Coordinates of C-alpha atoms in Angstrom, one line a residue:
G61 CA 0.0 0.0 0.0
T62 CA 0.8 3.6 0.0
V63 CA 2.1 5.4 3.1
R64 CA 1.0 9.0 3.6
T65 CA 1.9 11.3 6.4
W66 CA -0.1 14.3 7.6
C67 CA -0.5 16.5 10.6
L68 CA -3.7 16.6 12.7
L69 CA -5.0 18.7 15.6
L70 CA -5.5 16.4 18.6
A71 CA -8.6 16.2 20.8
R72 CA -7.8 13.7 23.6
T73 CA -9.7 15.1 26.6
E74 CA -13.4 15.2 27.0
A75 CA -13.4 19.0 26.8
Q76 CA -11.3 19.0 23.7
R77 CA -13.6 16.3 22.1
E78 CA -16.7 18.3 23.0
R79 CA -15.2 21.5 21.4
G80 CA -13.8 19.8 18.3
L81 CA -13.9 22.1 15.3
M82 CA -16.7 24.3 16.6
E83 CA -16.7 27.8 15.2
V84 CA -13.7 27.1 13.1
D85 CA -14.1 28.9 9.8
D86 CA -10.8 28.3 8.2
P87 CA -11.1 25.5 5.6
G88 CA -7.3 25.1 5.7
L89 CA -7.5 24.4 9.5
G90 CA -4.4 26.5 10.1
G91 CA -2.3 24.2 7.9
H92 CA -3.5 21.0 9.6
A93 CA -5.2 18.1 7.6
G94 CA -8.0 17.7 10.2
M95 CA -8.6 16.8 13.8
L96 CA -8.0 13.4 15.5
F97 CA -10.3 12.5 18.4
T98 CA -8.9 9.7 20.6
F99 CA -10.6 7.6 23.2
D100 CA -9.2 5.3 25.9
D101 CA -11.7 2.5 25.1
D102 CA -13.9 1.5 22.2
V103 CA -17.0 3.7 22.0
L104 CA -20.2 3.8 20.0
V105 CA -21.0 7.5 20.4
G106 CA -22.1 9.6 17.4
F107 CA -20.8 13.0 16.5
W108 CA -22.8 16.1 15.9
M109 CA -22.0 19.5 14.4
R110 CA -23.5 22.0 16.9
D111 CA -21.9 25.5 16.3
T112 CA -19.8 24.1 13.5
V113 CA -19.7 26.2 10.4
L114 CA -17.6 24.1 8.0
P115 CA -19.0 21.0 6.3
L116 CA -16.9 18.1 7.5
S117 CA -16.3 14.4 6.7
I118 CA -15.6 11.9 9.5
A119 CA -13.9 8.5 9.6
Y120 CA -14.5 6.3 12.6
L121 CA -11.4 4.0 13.2
D122 CA -11.1 0.9 15.3
A123 CA -8.2 0.2 17.7
A124 CA -6.1 -1.2 14.9
G125 CA -6.7 1.9 12.7
A126 CA -9.1 0.3 10.2
T127 CA -12.1 2.3 9.0
V128 CA -15.3 1.3 10.7
S129 CA -17.4 3.8 8.7
T130 CA -17.3 7.3 7.3
A131 CA -19.9 10.1 7.0
D132 CA -20.3 13.6 5.5
M133 CA -21.6 16.0 8.1
A134 CA -23.5 19.2 7.4
P135 CA -22.9 22.4 9.4
C136 CA -25.3 23.2 12.3
P137 CA -24.8 26.9 13.0
S138 CA -25.5 28.5 16.3
G139 CA -29.2 29.1 16.8
S140 CA -30.3 25.9 15.0
A141 CA -33.2 24.2 16.8
T142 CA -31.8 20.7 16.3
C143 CA -28.6 19.1 14.9
P144 CA -28.4 15.6 13.5
T145 CA -26.1 13.0 15.1
Y146 CA -23.8 11.1 12.8
A147 CA -23.6 7.6 14.2
P148 CA -20.7 5.1 13.4
A149 CA -21.5 1.7 11.9
G150 CA -19.8 0.0 14.9
R151 CA -17.5 0.6 17.9
Y152 CA -14.5 2.7 17.3
R153 CA -11.4 3.9 19.2
S154 CA -10.6 7.1 17.3
A155 CA -12.2 9.4 14.7
I156 CA -10.7 11.9 12.2
E157 CA -12.6 14.9 11.0
V158 CA -11.5 16.8 7.9
P159 CA -13.0 19.4 5.6
Q160 CA -15.8 17.6 3.7
G161 CA -14.6 15.5 0.8
R162 CA -10.9 15.3 2.0
L163 CA -10.8 11.8 3.5
G164 CA -9.7 10.4 0.2
D165 CA -6.9 13.0 -0.1
L166 CA -5.5 11.4 3.1
G167 CA -5.9 7.9 1.8
I168 CA -8.7 7.1 4.3
G169 CA -11.4 4.8 3.2
P170 CA -12.4 1.1 3.0
G171 CA -9.4 -1.1 3.4
S172 CA -7.1 1.6 4.7
R173 CA -5.4 1.7 8.0
V174 CA -4.3 4.7 10.0
E175 CA -1.4 4.6 12.4
V176 CA -0.9 7.5 14.8
V177 CA 2.8 8.3 15.4
G178 CA 4.3 11.1 17.4
P179 CA 5.6 13.1 19.1
G180 CA 3.7 15.6 17.0
C181 CA 4.0 18.0 14.2
T182 CA 4.4 21.7 13.6

């Protein structure tokens, strides 16, 4: 397969995961490819787009980095009465959000595997 390397913002705490990319209006995400959400255990929680202004795509990844499922998510600006929840197809350990349509640019899709390596990027 093809190996690709990219830099993601990290949301590892509950507060960071709840905030995510809310109110971010820069489609370039400050030079980052997206945001990585990590969890200590497998979870089955859906994501929503409350106060998010950019359309995003999400990939739910299992503990081995394999794609569980993906979804395109519509913005849900402040003041919206309700926001849909985007549920995964199964349990996952991490998720990656990118500007909508960009998962393929990162090589993320059916049959792909994501490996998180550090210590980080600039």
